[in-house]
Coordinates of C-alpha atoms in Angstrom, one line a residue:
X1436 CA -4.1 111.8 81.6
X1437 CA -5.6 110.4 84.8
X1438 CA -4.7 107.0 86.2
X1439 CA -8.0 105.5 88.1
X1440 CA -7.2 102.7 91.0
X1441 CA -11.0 101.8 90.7
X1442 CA -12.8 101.4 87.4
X1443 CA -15.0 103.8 86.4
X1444 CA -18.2 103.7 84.7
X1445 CA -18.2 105.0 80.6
X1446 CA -21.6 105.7 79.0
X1447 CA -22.8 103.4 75.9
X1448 CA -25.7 104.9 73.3
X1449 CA -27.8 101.7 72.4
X1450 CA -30.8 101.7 70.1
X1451 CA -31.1 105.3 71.3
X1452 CA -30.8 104.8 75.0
X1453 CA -27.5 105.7 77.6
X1454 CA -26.6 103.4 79.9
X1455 CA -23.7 103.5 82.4
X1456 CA -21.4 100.4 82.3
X1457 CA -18.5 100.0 84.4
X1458 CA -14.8 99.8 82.3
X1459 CA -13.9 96.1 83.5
X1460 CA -17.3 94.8 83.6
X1461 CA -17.6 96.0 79.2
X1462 CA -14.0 94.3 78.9
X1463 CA -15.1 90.5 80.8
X1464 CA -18.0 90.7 78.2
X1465 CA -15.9 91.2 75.1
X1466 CA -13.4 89.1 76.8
X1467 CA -16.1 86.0 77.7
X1468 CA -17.5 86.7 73.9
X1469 CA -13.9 86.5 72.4
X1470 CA -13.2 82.8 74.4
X1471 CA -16.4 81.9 73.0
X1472 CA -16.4 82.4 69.6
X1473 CA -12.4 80.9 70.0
X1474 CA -14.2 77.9 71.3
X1475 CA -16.7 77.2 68.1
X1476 CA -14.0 77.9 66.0
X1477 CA -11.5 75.1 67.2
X1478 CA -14.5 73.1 67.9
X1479 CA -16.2 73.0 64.5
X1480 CA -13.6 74.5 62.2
X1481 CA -10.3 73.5 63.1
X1482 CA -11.3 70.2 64.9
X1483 CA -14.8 68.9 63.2
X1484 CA -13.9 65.6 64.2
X1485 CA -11.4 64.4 66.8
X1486 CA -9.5 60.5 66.3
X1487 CA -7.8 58.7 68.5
X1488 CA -5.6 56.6 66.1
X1489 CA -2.1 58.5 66.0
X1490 CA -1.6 58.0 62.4
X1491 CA -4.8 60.0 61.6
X1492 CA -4.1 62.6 63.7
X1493 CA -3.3 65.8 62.6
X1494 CA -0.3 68.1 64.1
X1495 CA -2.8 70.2 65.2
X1496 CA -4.6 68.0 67.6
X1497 CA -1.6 66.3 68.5
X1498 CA -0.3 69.6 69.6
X1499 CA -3.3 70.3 71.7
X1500 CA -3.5 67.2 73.2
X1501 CA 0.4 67.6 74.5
X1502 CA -1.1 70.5 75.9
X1503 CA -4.1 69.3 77.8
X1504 CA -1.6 66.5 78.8
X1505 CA 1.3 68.6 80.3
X1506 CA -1.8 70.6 82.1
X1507 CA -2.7 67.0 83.7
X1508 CA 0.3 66.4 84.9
X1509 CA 0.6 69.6 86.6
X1510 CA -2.6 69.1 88.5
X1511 CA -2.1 65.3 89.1
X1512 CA 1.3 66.2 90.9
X1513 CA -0.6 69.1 93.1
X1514 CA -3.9 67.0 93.7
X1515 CA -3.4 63.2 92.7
X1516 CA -5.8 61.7 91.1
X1517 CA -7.8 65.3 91.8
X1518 CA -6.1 66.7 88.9
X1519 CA -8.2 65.2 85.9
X1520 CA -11.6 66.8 87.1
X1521 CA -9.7 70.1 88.2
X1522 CA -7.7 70.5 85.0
X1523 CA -10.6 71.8 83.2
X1524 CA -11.2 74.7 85.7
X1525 CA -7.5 75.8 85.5
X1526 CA -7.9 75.8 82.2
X1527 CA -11.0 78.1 82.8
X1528 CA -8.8 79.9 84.9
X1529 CA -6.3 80.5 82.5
X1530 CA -8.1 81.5 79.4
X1531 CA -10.0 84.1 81.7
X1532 CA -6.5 85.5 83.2
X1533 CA -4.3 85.6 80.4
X1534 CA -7.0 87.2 78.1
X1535 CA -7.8 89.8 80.5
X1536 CA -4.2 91.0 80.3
X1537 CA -4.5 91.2 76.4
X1538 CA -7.2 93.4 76.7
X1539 CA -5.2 95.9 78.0
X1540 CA -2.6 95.5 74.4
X1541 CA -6.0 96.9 72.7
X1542 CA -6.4 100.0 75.0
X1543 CA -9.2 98.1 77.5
X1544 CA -9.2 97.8 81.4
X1545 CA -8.3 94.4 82.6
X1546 CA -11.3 93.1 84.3
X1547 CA -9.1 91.6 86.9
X1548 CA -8.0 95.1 88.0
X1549 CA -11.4 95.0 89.6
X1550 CA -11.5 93.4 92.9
X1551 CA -15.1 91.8 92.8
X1552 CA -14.1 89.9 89.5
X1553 CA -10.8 88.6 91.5
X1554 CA -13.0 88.2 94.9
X1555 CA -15.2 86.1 92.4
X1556 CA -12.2 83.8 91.1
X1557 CA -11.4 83.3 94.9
X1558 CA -15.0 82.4 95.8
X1559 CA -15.3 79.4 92.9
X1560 CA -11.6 78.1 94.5
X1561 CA -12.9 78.2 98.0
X1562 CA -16.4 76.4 96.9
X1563 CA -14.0 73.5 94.7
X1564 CA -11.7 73.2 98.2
X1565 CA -15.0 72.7 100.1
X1566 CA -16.5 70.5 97.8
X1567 CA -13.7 68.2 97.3
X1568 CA -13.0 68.2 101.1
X1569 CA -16.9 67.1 101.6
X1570 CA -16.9 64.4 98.6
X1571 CA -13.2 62.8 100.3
X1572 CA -13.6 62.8 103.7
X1573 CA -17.5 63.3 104.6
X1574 CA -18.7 66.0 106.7
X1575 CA -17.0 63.5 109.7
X1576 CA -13.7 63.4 108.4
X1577 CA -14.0 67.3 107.5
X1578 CA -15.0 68.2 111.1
X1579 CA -12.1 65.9 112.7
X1580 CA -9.4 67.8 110.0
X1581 CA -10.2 71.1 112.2
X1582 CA -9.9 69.5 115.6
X1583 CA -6.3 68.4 114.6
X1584 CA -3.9 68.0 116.4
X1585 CA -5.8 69.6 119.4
X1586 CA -9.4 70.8 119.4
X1587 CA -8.4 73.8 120.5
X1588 CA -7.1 75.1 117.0
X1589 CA -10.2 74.8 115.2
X1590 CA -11.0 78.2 115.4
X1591 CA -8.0 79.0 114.1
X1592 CA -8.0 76.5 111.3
X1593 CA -11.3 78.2 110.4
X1594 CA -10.4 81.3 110.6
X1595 CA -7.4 80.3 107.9
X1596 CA -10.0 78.8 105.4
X1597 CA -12.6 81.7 105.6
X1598 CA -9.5 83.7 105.0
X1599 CA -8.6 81.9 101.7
X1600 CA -10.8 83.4 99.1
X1601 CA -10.1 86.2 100.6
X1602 CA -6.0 86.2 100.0
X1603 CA -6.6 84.6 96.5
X1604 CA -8.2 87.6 95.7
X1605 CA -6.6 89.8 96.7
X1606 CA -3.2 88.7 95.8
X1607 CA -4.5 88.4 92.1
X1608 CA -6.0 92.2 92.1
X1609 CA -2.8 93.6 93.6
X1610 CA -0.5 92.4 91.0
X1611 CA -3.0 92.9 87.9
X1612 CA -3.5 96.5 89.8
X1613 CA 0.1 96.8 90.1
X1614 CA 1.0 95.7 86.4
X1615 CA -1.8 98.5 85.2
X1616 CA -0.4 101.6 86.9
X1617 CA 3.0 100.9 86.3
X1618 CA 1.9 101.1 82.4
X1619 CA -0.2 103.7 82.5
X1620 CA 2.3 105.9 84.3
X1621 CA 5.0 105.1 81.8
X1622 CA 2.9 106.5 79.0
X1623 CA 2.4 109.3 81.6
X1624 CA 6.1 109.9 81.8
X1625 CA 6.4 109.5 77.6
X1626 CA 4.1 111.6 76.9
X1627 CA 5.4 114.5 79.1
X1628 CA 8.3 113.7 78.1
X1629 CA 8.3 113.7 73.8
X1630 CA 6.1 117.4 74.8
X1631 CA 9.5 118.9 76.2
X1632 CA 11.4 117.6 73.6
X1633 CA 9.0 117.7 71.0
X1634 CA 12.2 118.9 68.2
X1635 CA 14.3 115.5 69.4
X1636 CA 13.6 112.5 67.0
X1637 CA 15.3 110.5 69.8
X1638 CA 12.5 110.7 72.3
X1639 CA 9.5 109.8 69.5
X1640 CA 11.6 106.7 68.1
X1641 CA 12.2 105.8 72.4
X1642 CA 8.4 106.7 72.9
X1643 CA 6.8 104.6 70.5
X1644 CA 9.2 101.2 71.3
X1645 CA 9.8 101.4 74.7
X1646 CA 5.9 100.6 76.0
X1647 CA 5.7 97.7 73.5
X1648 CA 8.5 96.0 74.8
X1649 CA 7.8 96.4 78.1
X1650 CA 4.0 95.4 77.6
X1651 CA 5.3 91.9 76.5
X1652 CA 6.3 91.7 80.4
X1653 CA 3.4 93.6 82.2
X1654 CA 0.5 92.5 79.7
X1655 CA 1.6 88.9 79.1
X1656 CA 4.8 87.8 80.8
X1657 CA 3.5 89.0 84.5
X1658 CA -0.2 88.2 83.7
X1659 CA 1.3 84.2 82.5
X1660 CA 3.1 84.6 86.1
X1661 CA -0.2 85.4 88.1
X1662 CA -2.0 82.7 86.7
X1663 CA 0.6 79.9 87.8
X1664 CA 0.5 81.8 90.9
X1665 CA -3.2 81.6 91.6
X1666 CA -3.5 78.3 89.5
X1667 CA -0.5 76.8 92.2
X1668 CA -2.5 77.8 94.9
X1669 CA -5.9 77.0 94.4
X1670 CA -4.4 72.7 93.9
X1671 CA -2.5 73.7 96.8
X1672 CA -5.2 74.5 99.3
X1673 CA -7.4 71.4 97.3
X1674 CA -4.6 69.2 98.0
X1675 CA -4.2 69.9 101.6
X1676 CA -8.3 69.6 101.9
X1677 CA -8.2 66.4 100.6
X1678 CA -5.2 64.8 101.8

């Protein structure tokens, strides 16, 4: 068993041709296809028509729209009254990060082990602080915010936001990294392990539980963390763009 820090490209046999696809690009496809198809199904299955009358509403929709609420409020008390138009991107956000790690419960690569899918996450926060910034303040009041409180720092200020992007990502493809090796060498370690002691019973029973529980932390628990991580810190550089 090998454990790969960058992905590597698998070969695919399609209508008779081989083409060479990298690991975490394959797994954003199925993962983009899986949100998708998600998406039609609440959309025109489970909620063919939305009501706004509370009596009418089903516990389904009410449930959702607690949700959608509770994820206002957590960007109205990062960005103000920011948060409504930014809600839908951490949502975005969200879906993407917390799918990728589920891949890896199937036996797929999280894309997000992959630094130019992270260095692309970092780019759309850096355009959003940029663009909010402009629409607030005006390409005046934006110039001013770098000559505060003494011209002087400007550079440095500069310096800070070009270096933005680049600390999102890669503060998001260190941990997802991180949360993939550790895994992959405890089934390393298992599998060496139930060889030696292939006549115990002990080491199969310990072998087969002990990745599933700890998957629930690496694969969802930790990836849940990185999102409110990244998600925290995208309003927070918004918020102080805009202020």
């Amino acid at each position: 068993m090998e454990i790969d820090v960058f992905p590597k490209d698998i070969t695919l046999e399609l209508f008779g041709r081989s083409f060479e696809v990298r690991e975490t690009y394959l797994g954003a496809l199925v993962l983009l296809a899986f949100i998708l198809i998600l998406a039609l199904i609440f959309r025109f299955i489970i909620f063919p028509r939305f009501t706004l009358e509370a009596r009418k509403m089903k516990s389904t929709q009410m449930l959702f729209e607690y949700m959608i609420d509770m994820l206002d409020k957590f960007t109205k008390g990062a960005v103000g009254s920011l948060g409504e138009r930014l809600s839908p991107y951490i949502l975005a956000v969200g879906a993407y990060i917390i799918g990728s790690g589920a891949l890896e419960l199937i036996g797929m690569r999280s894309p997000l082990s992959d630094l130019t899918t992270t260095l692309s996450f970092g780019l759309s926060t850096f355009v959003l602080i940029n663009y909010y910034a402009l629409r607030e303040k005006g390409i005046i009041g934006r110039l001013k915010f770098y000559g505060k409180p003494k011209p002087y720092v400007a550079p440095f200020k500069l310096i800070s936001d070009l270096s933005t992007p680049i600390s999102l990502s890669c503060r998001l493809f260190g941990n997802m990294l991180v949360g993939y090796i550790v895994m992959d060498l405890l089934y390393l370690v298992l599998m060496n392990w139930t060889k030696v002691a292939y006549m115990w019973v002990i080491p199969d029973i310990i072998a087969a539980i002990v990745p599933g529980v700890l998957s629930l932390y690496f694969v969802l628990f930790h990836v849940a963390v990185q999102f409110y991580v990244f998600s925290t810190l995208s309003l927070t550089f918004i918020g102080e763009a805009t202020e």
